[in-house]
Coordinates of C-alpha atoms and ligand atoms in Angstrom, one line a residue:
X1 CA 38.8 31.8 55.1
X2 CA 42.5 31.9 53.5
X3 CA 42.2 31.8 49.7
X4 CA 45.0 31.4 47.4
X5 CA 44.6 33.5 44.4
X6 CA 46.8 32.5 41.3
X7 CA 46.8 34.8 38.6
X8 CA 44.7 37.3 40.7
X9 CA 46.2 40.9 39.2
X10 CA 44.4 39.5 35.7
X11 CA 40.7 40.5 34.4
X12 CA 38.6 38.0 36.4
X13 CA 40.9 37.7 39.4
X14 CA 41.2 41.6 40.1
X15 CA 37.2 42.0 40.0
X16 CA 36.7 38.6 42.3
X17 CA 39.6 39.9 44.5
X18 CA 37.1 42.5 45.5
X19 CA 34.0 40.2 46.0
X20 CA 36.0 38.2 48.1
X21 CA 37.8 40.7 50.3
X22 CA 34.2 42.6 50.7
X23 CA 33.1 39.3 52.4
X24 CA 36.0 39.2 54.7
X25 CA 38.7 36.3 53.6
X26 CA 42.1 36.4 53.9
X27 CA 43.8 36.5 50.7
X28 CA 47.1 35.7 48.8
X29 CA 47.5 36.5 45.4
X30 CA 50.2 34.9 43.2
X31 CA 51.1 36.3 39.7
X32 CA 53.8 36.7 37.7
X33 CA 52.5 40.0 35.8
X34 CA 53.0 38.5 32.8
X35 CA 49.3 39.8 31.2
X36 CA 48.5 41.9 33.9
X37 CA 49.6 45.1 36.4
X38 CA 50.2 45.4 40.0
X39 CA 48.2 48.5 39.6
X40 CA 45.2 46.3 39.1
X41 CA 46.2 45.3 42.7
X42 CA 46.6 48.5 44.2
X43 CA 43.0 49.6 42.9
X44 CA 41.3 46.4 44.1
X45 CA 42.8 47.5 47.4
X46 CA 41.6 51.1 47.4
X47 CA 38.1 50.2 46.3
X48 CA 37.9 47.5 48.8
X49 CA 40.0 49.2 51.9
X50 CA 41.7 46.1 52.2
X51 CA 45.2 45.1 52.4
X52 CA 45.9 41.3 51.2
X53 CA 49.8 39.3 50.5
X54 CA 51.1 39.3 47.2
X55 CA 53.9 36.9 46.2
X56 CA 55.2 37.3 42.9
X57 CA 56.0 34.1 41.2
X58 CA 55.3 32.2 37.8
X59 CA 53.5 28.8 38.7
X60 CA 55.9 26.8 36.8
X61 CA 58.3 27.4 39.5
X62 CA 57.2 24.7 41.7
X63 CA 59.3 25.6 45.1
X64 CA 58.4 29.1 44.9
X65 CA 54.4 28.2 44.7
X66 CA 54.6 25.7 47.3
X67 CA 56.5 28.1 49.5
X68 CA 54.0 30.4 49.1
X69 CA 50.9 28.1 49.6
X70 CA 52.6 26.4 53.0
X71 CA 53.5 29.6 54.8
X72 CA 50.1 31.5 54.0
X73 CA 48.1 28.4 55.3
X74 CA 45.6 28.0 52.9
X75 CA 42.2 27.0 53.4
X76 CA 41.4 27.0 49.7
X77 CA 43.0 28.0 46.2
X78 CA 41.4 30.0 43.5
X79 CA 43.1 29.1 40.0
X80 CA 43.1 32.2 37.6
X81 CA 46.2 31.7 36.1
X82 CA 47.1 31.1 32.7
X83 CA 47.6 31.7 29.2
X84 CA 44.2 32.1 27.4
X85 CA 44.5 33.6 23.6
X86 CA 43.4 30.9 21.1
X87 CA 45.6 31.9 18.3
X88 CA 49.4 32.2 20.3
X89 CA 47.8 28.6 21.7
X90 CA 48.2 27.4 18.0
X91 CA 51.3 29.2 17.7
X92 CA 53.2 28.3 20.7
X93 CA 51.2 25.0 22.0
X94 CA 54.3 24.0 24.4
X95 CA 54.3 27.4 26.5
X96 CA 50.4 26.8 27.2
X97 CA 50.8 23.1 27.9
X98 CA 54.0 24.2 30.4
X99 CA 51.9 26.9 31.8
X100 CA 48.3 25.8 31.9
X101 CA 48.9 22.2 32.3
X102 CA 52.4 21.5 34.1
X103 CA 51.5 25.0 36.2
X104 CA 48.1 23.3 37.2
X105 CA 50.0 20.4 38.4
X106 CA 52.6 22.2 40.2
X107 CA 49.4 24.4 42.4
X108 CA 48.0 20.9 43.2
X109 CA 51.2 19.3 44.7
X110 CA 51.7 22.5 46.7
X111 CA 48.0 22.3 48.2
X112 CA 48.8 19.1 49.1
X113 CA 52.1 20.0 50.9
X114 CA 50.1 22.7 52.3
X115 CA 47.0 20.1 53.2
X116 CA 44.8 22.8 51.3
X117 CA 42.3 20.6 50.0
X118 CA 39.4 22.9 48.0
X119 CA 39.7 24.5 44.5
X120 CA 37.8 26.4 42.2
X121 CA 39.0 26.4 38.9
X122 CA 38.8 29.0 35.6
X123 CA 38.3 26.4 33.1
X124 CA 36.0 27.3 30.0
X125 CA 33.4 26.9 27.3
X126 CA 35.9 26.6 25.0
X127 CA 36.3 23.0 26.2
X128 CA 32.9 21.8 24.5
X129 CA 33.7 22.3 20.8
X130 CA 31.9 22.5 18.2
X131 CA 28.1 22.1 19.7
X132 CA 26.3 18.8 19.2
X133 CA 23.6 20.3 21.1
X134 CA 22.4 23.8 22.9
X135 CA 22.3 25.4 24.9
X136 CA 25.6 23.1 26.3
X137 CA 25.1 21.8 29.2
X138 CA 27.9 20.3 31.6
X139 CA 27.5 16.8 30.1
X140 CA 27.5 17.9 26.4
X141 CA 31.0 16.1 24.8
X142 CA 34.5 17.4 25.6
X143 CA 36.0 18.0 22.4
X144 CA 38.4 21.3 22.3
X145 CA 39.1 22.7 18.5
X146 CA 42.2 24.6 19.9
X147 CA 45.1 23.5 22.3
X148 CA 44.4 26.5 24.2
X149 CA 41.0 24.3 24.7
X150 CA 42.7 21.3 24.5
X151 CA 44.8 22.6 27.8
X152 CA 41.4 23.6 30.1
X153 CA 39.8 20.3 29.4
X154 CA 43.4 18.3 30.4
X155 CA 43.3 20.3 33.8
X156 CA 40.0 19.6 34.3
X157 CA 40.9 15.5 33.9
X158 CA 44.0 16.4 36.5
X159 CA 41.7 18.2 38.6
X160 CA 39.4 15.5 38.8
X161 CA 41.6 12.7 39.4
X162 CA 43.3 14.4 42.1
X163 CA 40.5 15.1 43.9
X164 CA 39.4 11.1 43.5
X165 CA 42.5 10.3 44.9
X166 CA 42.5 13.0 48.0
X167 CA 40.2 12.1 50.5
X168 CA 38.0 14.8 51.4
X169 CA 39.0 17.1 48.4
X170 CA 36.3 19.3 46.9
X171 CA 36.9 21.3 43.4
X172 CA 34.8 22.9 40.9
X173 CA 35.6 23.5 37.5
X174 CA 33.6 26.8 36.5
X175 CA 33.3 26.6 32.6
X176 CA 32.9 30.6 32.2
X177 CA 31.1 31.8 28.9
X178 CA 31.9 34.8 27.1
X179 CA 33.4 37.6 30.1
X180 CA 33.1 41.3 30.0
X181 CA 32.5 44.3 31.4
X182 CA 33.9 45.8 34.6
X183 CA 33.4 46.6 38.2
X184 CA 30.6 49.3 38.5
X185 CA 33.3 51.8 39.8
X186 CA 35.3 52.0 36.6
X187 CA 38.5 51.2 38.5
X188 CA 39.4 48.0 37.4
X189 CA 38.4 46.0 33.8
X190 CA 39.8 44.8 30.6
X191 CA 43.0 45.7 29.1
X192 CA 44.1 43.8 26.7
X193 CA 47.4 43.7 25.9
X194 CA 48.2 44.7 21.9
X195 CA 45.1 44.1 19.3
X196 CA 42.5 42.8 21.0
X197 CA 41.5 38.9 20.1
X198 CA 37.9 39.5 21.6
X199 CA 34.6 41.3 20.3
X200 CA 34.0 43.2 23.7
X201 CA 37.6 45.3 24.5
X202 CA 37.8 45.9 20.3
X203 CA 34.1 47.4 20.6
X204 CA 35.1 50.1 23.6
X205 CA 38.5 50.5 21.4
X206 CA 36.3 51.9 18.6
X207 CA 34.3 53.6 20.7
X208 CA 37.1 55.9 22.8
X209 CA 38.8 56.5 19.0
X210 CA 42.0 53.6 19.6
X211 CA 41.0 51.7 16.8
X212 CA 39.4 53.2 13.4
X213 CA 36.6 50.2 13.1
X214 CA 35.2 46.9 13.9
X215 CA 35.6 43.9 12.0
X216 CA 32.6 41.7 12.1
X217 CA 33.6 38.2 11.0
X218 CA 30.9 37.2 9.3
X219 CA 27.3 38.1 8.9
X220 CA 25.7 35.2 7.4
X221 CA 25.4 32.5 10.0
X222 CA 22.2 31.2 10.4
X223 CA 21.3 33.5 13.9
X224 CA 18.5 36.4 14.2
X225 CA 20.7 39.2 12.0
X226 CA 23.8 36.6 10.4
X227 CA 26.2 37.4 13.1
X228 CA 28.1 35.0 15.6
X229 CA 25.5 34.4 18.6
X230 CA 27.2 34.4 22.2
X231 CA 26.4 34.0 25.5
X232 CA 27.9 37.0 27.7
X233 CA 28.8 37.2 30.9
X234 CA 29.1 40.5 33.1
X235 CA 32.6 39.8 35.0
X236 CA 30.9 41.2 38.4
X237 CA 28.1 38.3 38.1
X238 CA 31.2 35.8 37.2
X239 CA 33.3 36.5 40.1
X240 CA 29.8 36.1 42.2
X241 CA 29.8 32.5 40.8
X242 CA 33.4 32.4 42.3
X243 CA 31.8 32.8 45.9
X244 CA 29.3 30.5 45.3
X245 CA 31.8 28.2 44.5
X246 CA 33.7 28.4 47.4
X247 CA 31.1 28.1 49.6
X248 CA 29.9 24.7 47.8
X249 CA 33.5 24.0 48.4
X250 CA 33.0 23.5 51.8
X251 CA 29.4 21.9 51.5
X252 CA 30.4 18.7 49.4
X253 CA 33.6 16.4 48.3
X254 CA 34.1 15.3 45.1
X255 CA 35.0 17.1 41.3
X256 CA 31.9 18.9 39.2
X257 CA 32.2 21.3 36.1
X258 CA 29.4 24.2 36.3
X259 CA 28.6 26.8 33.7
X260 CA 28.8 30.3 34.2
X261 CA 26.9 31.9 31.6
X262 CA 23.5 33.6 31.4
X263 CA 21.7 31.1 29.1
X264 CA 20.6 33.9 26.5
X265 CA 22.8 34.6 23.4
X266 CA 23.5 38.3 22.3
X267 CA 24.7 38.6 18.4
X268 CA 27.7 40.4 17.7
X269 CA 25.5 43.0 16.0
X270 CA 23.0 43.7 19.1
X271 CA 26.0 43.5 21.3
X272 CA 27.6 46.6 19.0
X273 CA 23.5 48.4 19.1
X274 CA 23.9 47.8 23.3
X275 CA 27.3 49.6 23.3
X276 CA 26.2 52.3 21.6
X277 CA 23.2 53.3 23.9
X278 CA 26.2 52.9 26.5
X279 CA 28.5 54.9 24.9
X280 CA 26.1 57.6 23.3
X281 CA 27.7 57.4 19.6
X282 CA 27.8 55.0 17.1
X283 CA 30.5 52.3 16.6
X284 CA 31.8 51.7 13.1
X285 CA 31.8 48.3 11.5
X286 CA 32.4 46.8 8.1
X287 CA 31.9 42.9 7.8
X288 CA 34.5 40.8 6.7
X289 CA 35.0 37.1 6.5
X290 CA 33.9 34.6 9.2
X291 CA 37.3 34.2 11.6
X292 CA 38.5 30.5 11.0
X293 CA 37.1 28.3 13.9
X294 CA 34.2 30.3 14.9
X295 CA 30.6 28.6 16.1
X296 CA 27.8 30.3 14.6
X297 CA 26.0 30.0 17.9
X298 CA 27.0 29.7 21.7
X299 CA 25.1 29.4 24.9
X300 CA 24.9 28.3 28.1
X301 CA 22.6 25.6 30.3
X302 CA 22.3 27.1 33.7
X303 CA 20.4 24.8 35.7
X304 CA 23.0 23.3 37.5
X305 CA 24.8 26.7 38.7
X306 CA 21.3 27.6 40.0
X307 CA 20.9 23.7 41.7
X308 CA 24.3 23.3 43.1
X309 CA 25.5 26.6 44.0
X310 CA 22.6 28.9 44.2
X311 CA 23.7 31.5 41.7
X312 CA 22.9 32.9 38.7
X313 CA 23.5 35.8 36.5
X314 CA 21.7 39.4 37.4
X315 CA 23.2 41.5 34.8
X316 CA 22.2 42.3 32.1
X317 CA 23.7 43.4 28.5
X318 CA 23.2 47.0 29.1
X319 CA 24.7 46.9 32.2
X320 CA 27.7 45.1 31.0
X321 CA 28.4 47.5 28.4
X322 CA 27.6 50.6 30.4
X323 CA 30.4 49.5 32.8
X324 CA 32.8 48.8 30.3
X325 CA 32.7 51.9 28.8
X326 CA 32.9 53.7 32.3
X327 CA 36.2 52.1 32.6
X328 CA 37.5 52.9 29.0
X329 CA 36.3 56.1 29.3
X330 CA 38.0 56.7 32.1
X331 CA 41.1 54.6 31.1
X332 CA 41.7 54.7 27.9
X333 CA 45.2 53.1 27.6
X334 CA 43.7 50.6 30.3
X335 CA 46.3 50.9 33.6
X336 CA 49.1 52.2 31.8
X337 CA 47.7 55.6 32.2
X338 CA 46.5 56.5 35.7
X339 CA 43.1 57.9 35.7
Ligands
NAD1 P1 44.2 37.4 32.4 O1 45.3 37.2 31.5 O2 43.7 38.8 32.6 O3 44.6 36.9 33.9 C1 45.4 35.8 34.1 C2 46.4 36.1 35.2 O4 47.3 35.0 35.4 C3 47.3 37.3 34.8 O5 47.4 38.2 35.9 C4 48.7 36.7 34.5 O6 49.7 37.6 34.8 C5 48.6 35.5 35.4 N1 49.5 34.4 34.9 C6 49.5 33.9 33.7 N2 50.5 32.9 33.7 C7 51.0 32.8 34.9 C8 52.0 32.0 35.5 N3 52.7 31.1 34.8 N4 52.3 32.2 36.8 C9 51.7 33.2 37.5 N5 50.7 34.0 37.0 C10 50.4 33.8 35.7 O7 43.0 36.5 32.0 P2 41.5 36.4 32.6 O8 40.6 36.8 31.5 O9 41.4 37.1 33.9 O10 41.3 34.9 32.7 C11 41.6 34.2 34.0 C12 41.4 32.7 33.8 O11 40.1 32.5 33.2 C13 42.4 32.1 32.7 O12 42.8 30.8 33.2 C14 41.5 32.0 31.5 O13 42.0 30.9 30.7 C15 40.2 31.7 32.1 N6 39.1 32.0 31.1 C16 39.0 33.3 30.7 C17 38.0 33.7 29.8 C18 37.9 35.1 29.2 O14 37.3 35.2 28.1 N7 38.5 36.1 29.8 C19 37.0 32.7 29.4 C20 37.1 31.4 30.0 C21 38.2 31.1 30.8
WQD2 C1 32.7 36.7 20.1 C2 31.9 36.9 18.7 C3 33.3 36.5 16.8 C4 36.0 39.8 17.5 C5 36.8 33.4 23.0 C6 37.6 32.1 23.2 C7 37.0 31.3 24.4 C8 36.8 32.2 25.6 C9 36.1 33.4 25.3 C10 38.7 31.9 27.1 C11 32.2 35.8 17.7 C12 32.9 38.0 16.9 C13 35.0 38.9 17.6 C14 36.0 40.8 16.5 C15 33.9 39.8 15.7 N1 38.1 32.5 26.2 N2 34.0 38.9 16.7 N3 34.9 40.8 15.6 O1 35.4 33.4 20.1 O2 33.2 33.3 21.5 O3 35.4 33.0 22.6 O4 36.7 34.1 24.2 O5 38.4 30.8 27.5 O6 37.9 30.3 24.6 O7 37.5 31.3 22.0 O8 34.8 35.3 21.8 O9 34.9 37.7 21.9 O10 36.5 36.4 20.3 O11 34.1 36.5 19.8 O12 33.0 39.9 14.9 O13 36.9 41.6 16.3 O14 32.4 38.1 18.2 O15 33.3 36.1 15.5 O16 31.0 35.6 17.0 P1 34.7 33.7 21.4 P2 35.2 36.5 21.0

């Protein structure tokens, strides 16, 4: 099949790139580099053997995306990219609703001037809010706390009434959990940008000696040890889900929002206890206030990824922060240094 990659040199793109060019599609990747490096790219393709088209474009640029999509013929579109740190989103709300939400609308006008009529999409947890119930499941309310949030559950809505309105359209709206770790080669992973807004990258920033300690933010929540419960997901098992998706793509019309998570919450201080064993030392912590906005606990239904696209999670925690340290190990200024 010809998939359409947007945002594909980034975290989750780079480790699905290689699922998908391991079962033989045709890809094209479009990204502007703007949180990622085309080094990323050129390791997907040596792990992988592969060759695949790159266009580099921003998708705000509407004739430059639909250029792209209508000469590479695509059969499907896979919609990594975006803006995704809470805090800027608070910060700069207009450059995520241009890029997230206009962006999405200008990939979806170029499908259709390319016919392309099936997409999987990187929406989030995020879009669920505070929890009125757990674990979430895919009808739990849509309330985002964040515009960051607020912009994932808007392209869902777009995403759904587009493919209501396109007949034989299929699209799935994968609401990923909590991300991390890295293919099991140690080529490709995380790499943050700056201070790292996420527990996993600042815990193998301690651990290679970039960063003096953890904060924990907040150790009395009402969980197993006080810390902020989460469900994570091992980026290999998530761009899995992706395949899954695009298969149920072709199986069925229509719009549906999935879960990718594991179903079991990890605390932020087992999650710290894992990466040790991984890493063979200990991590040092101090706890400091709870961060403004946190849940105390987060997890994920995950009967209908099992029930609609035959998937679930195989890896575990230990496994997740095994390969994670292999790659900061082995990268420790992430793909600014060649390894
Ligand atoms: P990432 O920043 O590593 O990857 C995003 C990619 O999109 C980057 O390569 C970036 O250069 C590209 N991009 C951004 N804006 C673009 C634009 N205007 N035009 C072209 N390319 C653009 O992030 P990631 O962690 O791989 O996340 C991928 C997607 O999954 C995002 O949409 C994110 O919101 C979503 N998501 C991520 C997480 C997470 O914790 N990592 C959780 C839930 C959802
Ligand atoms: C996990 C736990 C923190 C950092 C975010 C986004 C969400 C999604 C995934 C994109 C919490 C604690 C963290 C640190 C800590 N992204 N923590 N010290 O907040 O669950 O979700 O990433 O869609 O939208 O909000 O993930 O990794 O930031 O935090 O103690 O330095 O670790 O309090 O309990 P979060 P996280």
């Amino acid at each position: 099949m010809k998939i359409f990659v947007t945002g594909g040199a980034g975290y989750i793109g780079s480790h699905t790139l290689v699922r998908l060019l391991s079962a033989g599609h045709e890809i094209c990747v479009f990204d502007n580099f703007s949180n990622s490096s085309p080094e990323a790219l050129a390791r997907v393709k040596q792990l992988t053997n592969r060759d695949f088209a790159l266009v580099e474009g921003d998708i705000r640029d509407a004739s430059a995306l639909t250029r792209a999509l209508v000469e590479f013929g695509a059969d499907a579109a896979v919609h990594f990219a975006g803006l995704k740190a809470v805090g800027e989103s608070s910060e700069k709300p207009l450059l995520y609703y241009e890029n997230n939400v206009s962006g999405s609308a200008h990939l979806l006008a170029a499908m259709d001037a390319a016919g392309c009529r099936r997409i999987v999409f990187s929406s989030s947890a995020t879009v669920y809010g505070e929890a009125q119930c757990l674990p979430f499941d895919e009808d739990h309310p849509i309330a985002p706390t964040n515009p960051y949030g607020r912009t994932k559950a808007m392209v869902e809505g777009m995403i759904r009434d587009w493919s209501a309105a396109t007949p034989d359209a299929s699209a799935v709206l994968l609401r990923y959990f909590n991300p991390v770790g890295a293919h099991e080669s140690g080529r490709i992973g995380e790499d943050p940008q700056g201070i790292p807004n996420n527990l996993m990258p600042y815990i193998a920033q301690v651990a290679i000696g970039r960063r003096e300690r953890l904060s924990i933010f907040g150790d009395d929540y009402d969980t197993r040890d006080g810390t902020g419960e989460r469900d994570y997901i091992h980026v290999v098992d998530l761009a899995d889900a992706h395949l899954a998706a695009l298969d149920y793509t072709g199986r069925a019309a229509g719009c549906e929002a999935i879960n990718v998570g594991t179903g079991k919450g990890i605390t932020v201080k087992e999650l710290v206890a894992a990466y040790e064993r991984a890493c063979g030392h200990s991590i040092a912590y101090e706890i400091t206030p709870r961060r403004p906005g946190d849940v105390a606990i987060s997890f994920a239904a995950t009967g209908k990824a099992r029930e609609l696209l035959g998937w679930e999670a195989a890896l575990n925690v230990d496994a997740m922060c095994a390969s994670s340290w292999l790659w900061q190990s082995t990268n420790a200024e992430g793909y600014g240094e060649t390894a």
